[in-house]
C-alpha positions as MATLAB code, in Angstrom:
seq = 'XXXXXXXXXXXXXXXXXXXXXXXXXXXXXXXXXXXXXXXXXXXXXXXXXXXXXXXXXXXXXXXXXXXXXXXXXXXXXXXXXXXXXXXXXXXXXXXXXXXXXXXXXXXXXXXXXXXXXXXXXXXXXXXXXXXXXXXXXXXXXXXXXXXXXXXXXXXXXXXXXXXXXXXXXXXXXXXXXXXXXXXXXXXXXXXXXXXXXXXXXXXXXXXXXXXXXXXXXXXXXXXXXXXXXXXXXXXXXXXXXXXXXXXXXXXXXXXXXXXXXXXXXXXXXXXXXXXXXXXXXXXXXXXXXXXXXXXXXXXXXXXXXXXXXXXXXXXXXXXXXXXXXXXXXXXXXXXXXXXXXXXXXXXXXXXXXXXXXXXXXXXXXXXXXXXXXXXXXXXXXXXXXXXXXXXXXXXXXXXXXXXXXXXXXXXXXXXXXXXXXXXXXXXXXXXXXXXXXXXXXXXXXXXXXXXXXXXXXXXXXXXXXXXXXXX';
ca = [
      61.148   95.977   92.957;
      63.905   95.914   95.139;
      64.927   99.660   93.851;
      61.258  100.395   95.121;
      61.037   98.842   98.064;
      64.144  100.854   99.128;
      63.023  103.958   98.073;
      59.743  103.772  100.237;
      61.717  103.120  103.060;
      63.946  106.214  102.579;
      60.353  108.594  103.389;
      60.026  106.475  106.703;
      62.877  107.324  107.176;
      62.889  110.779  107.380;
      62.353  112.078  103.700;
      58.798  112.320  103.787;
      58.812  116.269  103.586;
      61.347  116.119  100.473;
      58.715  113.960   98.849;
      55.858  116.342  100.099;
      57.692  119.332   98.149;
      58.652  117.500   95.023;
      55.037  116.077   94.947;
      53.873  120.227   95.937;
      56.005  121.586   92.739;
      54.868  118.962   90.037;
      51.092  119.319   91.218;
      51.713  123.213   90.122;
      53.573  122.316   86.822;
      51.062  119.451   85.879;
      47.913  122.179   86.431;
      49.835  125.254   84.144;
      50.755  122.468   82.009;
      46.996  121.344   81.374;
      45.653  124.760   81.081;
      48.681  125.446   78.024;
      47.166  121.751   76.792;
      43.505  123.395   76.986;
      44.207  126.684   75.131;
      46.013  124.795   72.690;
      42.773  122.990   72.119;
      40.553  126.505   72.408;
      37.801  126.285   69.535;
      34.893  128.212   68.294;
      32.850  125.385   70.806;
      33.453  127.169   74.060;
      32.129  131.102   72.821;
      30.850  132.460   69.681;
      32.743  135.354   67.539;
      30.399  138.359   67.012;
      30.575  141.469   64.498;
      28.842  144.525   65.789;
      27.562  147.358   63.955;
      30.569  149.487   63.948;
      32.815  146.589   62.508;
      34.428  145.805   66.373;
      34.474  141.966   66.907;
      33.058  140.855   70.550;
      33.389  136.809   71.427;
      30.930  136.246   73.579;
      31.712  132.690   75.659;
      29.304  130.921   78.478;
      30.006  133.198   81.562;
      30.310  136.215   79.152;
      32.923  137.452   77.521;
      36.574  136.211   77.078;
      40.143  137.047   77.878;
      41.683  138.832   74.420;
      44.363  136.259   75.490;
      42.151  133.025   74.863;
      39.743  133.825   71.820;
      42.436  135.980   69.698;
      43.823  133.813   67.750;
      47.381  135.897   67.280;
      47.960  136.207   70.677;
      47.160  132.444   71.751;
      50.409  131.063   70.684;
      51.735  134.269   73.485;
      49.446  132.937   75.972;
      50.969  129.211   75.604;
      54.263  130.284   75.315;
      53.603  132.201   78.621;
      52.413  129.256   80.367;
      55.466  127.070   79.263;
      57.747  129.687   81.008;
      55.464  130.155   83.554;
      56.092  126.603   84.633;
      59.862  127.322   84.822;
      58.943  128.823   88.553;
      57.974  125.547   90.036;
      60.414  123.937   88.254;
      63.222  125.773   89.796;
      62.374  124.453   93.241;
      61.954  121.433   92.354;
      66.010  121.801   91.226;
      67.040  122.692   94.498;
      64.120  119.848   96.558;
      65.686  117.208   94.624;
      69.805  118.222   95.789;
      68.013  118.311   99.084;
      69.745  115.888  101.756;
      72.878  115.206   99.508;
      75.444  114.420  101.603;
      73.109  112.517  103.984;
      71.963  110.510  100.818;
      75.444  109.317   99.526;
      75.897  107.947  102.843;
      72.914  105.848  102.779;
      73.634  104.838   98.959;
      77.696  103.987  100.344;
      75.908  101.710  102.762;
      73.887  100.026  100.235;
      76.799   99.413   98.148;
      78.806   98.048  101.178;
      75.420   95.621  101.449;
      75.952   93.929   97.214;
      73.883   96.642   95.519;
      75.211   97.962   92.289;
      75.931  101.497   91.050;
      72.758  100.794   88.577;
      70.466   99.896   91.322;
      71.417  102.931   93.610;
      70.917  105.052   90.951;
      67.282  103.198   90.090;
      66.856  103.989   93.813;
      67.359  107.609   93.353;
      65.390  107.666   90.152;
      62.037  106.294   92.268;
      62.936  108.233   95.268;
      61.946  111.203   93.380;
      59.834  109.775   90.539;
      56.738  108.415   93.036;
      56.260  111.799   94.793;
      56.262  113.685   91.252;
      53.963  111.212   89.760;
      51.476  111.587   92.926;
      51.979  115.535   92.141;
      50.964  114.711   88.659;
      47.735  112.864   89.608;
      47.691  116.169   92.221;
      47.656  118.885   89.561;
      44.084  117.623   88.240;
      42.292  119.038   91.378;
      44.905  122.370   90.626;
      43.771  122.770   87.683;
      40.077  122.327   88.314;
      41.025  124.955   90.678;
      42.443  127.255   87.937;
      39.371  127.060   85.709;
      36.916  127.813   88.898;
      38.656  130.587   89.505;
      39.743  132.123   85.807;
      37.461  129.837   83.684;
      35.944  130.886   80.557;
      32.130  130.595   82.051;
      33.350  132.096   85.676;
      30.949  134.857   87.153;
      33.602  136.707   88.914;
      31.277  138.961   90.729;
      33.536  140.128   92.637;
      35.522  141.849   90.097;
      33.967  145.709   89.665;
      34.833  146.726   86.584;
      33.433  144.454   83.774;
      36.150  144.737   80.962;
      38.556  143.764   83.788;
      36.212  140.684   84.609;
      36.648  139.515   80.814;
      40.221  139.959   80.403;
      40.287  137.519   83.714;
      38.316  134.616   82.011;
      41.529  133.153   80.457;
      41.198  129.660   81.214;
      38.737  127.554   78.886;
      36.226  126.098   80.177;
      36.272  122.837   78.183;
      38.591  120.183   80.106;
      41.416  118.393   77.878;
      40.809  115.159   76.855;
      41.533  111.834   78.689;
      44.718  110.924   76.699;
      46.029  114.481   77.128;
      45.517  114.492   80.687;
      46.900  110.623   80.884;
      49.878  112.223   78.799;
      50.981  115.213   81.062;
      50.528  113.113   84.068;
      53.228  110.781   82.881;
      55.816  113.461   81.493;
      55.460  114.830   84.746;
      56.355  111.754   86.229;
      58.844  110.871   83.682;
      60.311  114.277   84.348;
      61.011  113.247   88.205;
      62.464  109.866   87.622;
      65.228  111.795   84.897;
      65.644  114.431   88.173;
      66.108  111.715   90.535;
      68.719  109.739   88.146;
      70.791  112.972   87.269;
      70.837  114.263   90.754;
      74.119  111.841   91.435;
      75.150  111.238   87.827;
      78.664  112.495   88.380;
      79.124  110.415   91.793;
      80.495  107.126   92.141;
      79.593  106.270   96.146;
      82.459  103.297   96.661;
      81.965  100.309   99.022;
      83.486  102.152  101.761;
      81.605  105.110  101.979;
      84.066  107.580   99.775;
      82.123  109.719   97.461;
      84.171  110.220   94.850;
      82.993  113.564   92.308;
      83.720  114.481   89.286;
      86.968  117.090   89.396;
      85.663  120.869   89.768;
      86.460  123.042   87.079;
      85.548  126.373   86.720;
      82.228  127.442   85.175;
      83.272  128.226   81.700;
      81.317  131.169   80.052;
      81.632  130.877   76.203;
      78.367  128.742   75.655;
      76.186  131.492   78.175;
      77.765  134.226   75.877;
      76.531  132.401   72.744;
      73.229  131.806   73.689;
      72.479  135.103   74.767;
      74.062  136.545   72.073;
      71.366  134.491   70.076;
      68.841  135.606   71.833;
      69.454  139.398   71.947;
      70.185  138.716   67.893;
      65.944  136.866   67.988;
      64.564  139.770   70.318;
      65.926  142.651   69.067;
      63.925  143.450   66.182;
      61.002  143.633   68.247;
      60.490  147.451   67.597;
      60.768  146.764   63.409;
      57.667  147.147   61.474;
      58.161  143.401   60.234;
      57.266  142.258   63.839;
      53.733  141.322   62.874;
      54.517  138.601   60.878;
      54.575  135.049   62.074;
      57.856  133.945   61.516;
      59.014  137.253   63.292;
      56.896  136.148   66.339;
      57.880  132.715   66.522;
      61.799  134.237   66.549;
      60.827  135.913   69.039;
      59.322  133.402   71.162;
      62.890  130.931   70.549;
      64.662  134.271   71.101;
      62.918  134.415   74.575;
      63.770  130.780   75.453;
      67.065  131.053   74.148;
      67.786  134.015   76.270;
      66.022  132.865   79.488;
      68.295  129.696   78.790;
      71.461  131.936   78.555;
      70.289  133.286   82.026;
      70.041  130.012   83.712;
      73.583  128.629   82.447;
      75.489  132.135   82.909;
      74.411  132.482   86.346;
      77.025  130.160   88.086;
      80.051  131.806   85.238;
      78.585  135.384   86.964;
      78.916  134.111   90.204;
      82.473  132.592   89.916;
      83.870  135.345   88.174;
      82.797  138.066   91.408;
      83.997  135.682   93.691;
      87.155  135.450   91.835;
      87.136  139.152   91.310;
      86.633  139.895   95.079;
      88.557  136.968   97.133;
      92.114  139.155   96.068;
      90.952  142.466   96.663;
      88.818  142.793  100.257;
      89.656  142.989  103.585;
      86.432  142.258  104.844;
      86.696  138.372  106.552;
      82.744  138.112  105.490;
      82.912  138.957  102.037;
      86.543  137.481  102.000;
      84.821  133.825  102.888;
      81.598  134.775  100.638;
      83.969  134.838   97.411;
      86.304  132.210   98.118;
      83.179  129.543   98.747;
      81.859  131.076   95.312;
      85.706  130.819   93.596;
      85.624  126.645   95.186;
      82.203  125.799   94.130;
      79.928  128.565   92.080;
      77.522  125.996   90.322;
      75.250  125.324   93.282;
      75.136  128.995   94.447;
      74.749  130.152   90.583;
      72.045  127.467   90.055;
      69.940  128.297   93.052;
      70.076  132.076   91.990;
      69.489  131.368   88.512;
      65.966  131.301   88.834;
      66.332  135.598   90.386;
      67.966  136.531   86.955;
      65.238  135.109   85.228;
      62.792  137.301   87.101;
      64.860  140.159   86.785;
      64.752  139.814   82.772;
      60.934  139.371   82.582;
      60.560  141.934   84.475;
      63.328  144.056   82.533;
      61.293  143.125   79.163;
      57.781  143.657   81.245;
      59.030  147.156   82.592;
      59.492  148.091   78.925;
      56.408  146.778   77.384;
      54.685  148.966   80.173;
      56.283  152.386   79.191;
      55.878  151.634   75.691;
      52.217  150.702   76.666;
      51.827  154.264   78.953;
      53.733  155.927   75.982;
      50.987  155.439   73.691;
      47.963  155.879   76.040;
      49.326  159.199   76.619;
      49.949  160.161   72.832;
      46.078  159.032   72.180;
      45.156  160.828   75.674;
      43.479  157.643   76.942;
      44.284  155.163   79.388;
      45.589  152.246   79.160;
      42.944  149.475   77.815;
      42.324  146.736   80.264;
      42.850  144.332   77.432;
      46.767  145.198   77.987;
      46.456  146.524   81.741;
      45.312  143.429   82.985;
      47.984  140.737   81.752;
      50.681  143.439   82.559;
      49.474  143.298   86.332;
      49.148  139.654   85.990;
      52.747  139.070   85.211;
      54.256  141.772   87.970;
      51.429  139.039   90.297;
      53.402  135.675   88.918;
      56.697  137.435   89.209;
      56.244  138.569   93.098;
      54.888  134.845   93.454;
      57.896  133.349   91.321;
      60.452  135.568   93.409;
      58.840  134.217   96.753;
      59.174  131.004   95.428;
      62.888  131.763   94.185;
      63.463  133.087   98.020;
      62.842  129.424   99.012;
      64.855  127.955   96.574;
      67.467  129.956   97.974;
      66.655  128.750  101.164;
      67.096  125.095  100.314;
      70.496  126.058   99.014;
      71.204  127.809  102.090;
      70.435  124.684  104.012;
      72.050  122.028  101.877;
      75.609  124.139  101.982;
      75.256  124.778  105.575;
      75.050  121.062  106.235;
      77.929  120.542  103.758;
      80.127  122.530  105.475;
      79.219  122.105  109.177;
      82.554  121.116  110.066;
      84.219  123.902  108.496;
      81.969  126.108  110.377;
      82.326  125.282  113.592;
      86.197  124.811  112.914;
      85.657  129.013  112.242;
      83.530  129.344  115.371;
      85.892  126.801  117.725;
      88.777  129.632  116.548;
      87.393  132.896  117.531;
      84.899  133.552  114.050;
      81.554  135.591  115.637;
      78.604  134.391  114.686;
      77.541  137.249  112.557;
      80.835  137.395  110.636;
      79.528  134.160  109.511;
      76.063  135.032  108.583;
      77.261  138.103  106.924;
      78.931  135.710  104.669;
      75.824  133.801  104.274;
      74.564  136.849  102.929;
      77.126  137.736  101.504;
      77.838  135.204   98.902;
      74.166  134.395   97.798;
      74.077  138.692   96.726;
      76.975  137.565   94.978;
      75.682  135.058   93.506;
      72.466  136.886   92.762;
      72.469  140.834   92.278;
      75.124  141.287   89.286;
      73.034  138.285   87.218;
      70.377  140.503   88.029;
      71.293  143.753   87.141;
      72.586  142.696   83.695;
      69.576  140.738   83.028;
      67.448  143.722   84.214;
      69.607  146.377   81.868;
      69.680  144.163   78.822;
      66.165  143.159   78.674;
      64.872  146.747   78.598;
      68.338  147.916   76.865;
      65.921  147.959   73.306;
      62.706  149.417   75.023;
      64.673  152.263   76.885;
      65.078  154.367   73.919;
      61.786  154.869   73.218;
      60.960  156.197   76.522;
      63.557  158.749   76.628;
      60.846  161.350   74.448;
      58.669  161.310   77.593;
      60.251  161.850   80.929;
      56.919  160.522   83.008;
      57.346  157.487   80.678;
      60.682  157.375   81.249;
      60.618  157.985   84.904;
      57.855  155.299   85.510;
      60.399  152.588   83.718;
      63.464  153.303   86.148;
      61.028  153.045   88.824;
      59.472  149.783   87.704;
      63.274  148.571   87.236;
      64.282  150.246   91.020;
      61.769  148.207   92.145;
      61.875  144.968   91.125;
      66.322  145.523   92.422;
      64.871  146.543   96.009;
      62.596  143.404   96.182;
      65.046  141.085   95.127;
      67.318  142.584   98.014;
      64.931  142.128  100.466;
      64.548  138.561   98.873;
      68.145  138.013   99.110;
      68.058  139.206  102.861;
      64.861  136.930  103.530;
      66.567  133.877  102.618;
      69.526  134.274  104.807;
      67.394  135.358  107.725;
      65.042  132.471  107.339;
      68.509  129.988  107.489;
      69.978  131.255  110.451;
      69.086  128.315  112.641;
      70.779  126.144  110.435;
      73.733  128.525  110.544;
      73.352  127.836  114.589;
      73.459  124.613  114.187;
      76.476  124.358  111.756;
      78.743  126.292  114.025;
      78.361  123.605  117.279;
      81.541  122.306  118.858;
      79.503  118.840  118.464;
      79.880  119.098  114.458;
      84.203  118.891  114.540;
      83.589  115.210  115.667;
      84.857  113.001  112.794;
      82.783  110.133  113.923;
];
């Protein structure tokens, strides 16, 4: 209780908007979560299967038709699997809210320490310091999900939708809500999840009586277990072209070659990062990009970690971008368009991957902030000696495009590296693909240049002669 009491008192104390973003994050992940746990449940109850005259099959549910994404029952396990990753988006925020305040934290913790408490009671204290706010986020996400089934519910009007095929495709959230002990169950993983954040937020630091945090010793990301897993997952994916594909067991390797390779993302991004530091502190003469790469070569995890999440995005959209040409390949063999059964969940994932790379843009933000902090004195040691300001923002910039952009472009070139070749038959095809890929690059730079702009008062703040105090 003590733990408790202790953590309370660290949102009077200033961390109340912390808690207000953690709490913000698992509220999102706790409503996806519910609608995977609702489509899991999807049965003939909430719409009735119907053959017509021709042989076509119709499902006709309370509001109407369907989404081909709920009633099918091949491409459910898709839609679930979507949802899961979908989740990943919030979840990478929460990554970089929960490192929020680090250095300020270990201070406070030292202080406790110096008062009789024990390294397993600071830790409990960091394990409810984030575990309260995501179990209020749980109990959140209810109202988010009742949200999510007004708006995309099975038995939704959608009026204002024109087209009506485009209005059905939309209805992909049942309308049936899960059960109590399903609801009771997510609520408390959710929670669970924050308390195992808030405990292995510090795991490697030791805060001594005296106030010394003492870390684990930095060693280089190392790149052999990234290179396995997405070696995996390009072995899963691959055969995604082969006429074999509509089998099950093809489309559940499939969906582990996904994860797999979305994992390989997320743990290669701070070996990527390290390695064009290390490749670029030797060679440039620029005193920007010279400090960008040498802060990457010291420490790459946090800046690989915060753009981890950018990588990911650029791979859906890699894999998206060729799903589309192979999708405006065949419309144009058949000479019709494309069917809003596929048109419509294409434009829904380019809509979640704009909102996951705006919420990515923040994360970086966060990141921005927490290393600016970190190295305040540093700083405004390199402003007290003559360093302009905007040699030091350019190296803001500097090494999270590092950090970023070549994650990106491989995971953007590999993902559509299988798709590519069929488009090269069609040059409008083919065209439309590079300038799906051109696009999602240019957005993610203006992402990149977002993040830094939107941390430059923090870089202000770093660099003032009041920060080379050393008490």
């Amino acid at each position: 209780m003590t733990a408790l009491a202790l953590a309370l008192g660290s949102y009077r104390s200033g961390g109340r908007a912390r808690a207000l973003a953690i709490a913000a994050c698992t509220a999102v992940v706790t409503g996806l979560l519910l609608v995977a746990v609702s489509v899991v449940g999807y049965t003939a109850v909430d719409g009735v299967e119907q053959t017509m005259p021709d042989g076509s099959t119709v499902f006709v549910g309370y509001g109407g038709d369907v989404a081909n994404l709920l009633w099918d029952r091949g491409v459910r396990p898709g839609y679930f699997f979507a949802l899961l990753l979908i989740c990943l988006v919030p979840l990478t925020l929460l990554q970089q809210v929960v490192r929020l305040g680090t250095a300020a934290r270990e201070r406070r913790l030292a202080a406790l320490r110096l008062a009789g408490a024990t390294p397993r009671q600071v830790r409990a204290i960091g394990a409810w310091e984030v575990g309260l706010p995501a179990l209020a986020g749980g109990v959140l996400g209810l109202p988010v999900h009742l949200v999510l089934r007004t708006l995309f519910g099975a038995d939704a009007t959608l009026s204002w939708v024109g087209d009506r095929d485009v209005a059905r495709e939309l209805r992909m959230v049942p309308a049936a809500s899960p059960a109590w002990w399903q609801v009771l169950l997510v609520v408390a993983a959710v929670g669970l999840l924050g308390v195992l954040a808030g405990a292995l937020a510090s795991r490697k630091v030791v805060v001594s009586p005296l106030g010394v945090s003492r870390g684990a010793r930095r060693t280089p990301p190392r790149g052999w277990i990234p290179g396995l897993l997405l070696a995996l997952g390009i072995c899963l994916t691959g055969p995604v072209y082969l006429p074999f594909f509509e089998m099950w067991w093809a489309q559940l390797g499939l969906m582990i070659g996904i994860t797999v390779l979305v994992l390989g993302v997320l743990t290669s991004a701070p070996w990527v990062a390290y390695r064009a530091g290390r490749a670029l502190a030797g060679r440039t003469s620029s005193p920007a990009l010279l400090l960008a790469s040498r802060w990457l070569v010291t420490d790459a995890r946090a800046a690989g970690r915060a753009a981890a999440a950018i990588g990911v995005i650029a791979l859906v959209s890699g894999g998206a971008s060729s799903l589309m040409a192979d999708l405006l390949l065949n419309a144009r063999s058949n000479g019709h368009g494309v069917e809003a059964m596929y048109s419509v969940p294409m434009a829904l994932i380019y809509a979640v991957l704009l909102v996951a790379l705006v919420v990515a843009t923040f994360a970086l933000v966060v990141h921005g902030v927490e290393s600016l902090t970190d190295r305040r004195r540093s700083l405004a040691s390199l402003a007290a000696e003559g360093v302009p300001l905007e040699v030091l923002e350019r190296a803001v910039r500097w090494e999270v495009a590092l950090a970023a952009v070549p994650i990106s472009v491989l995971a953007l070139v590999g993902a559509g590296a299988v798709g590519a070749v069929t488009t090269f038959g069609d040059p409008v095809v083919l065209l439309v693909d590079l300038a799906l890929r051109a696009a999602t690059l240019g957005l993610i730079w203006l992402a990149l240049l977002a993040s830094t702009r939107l941390v430059r008062p923090w870089l202000r703040r770093a660099v003032d002669p009041a920060n080379l105090r050393t008490t």
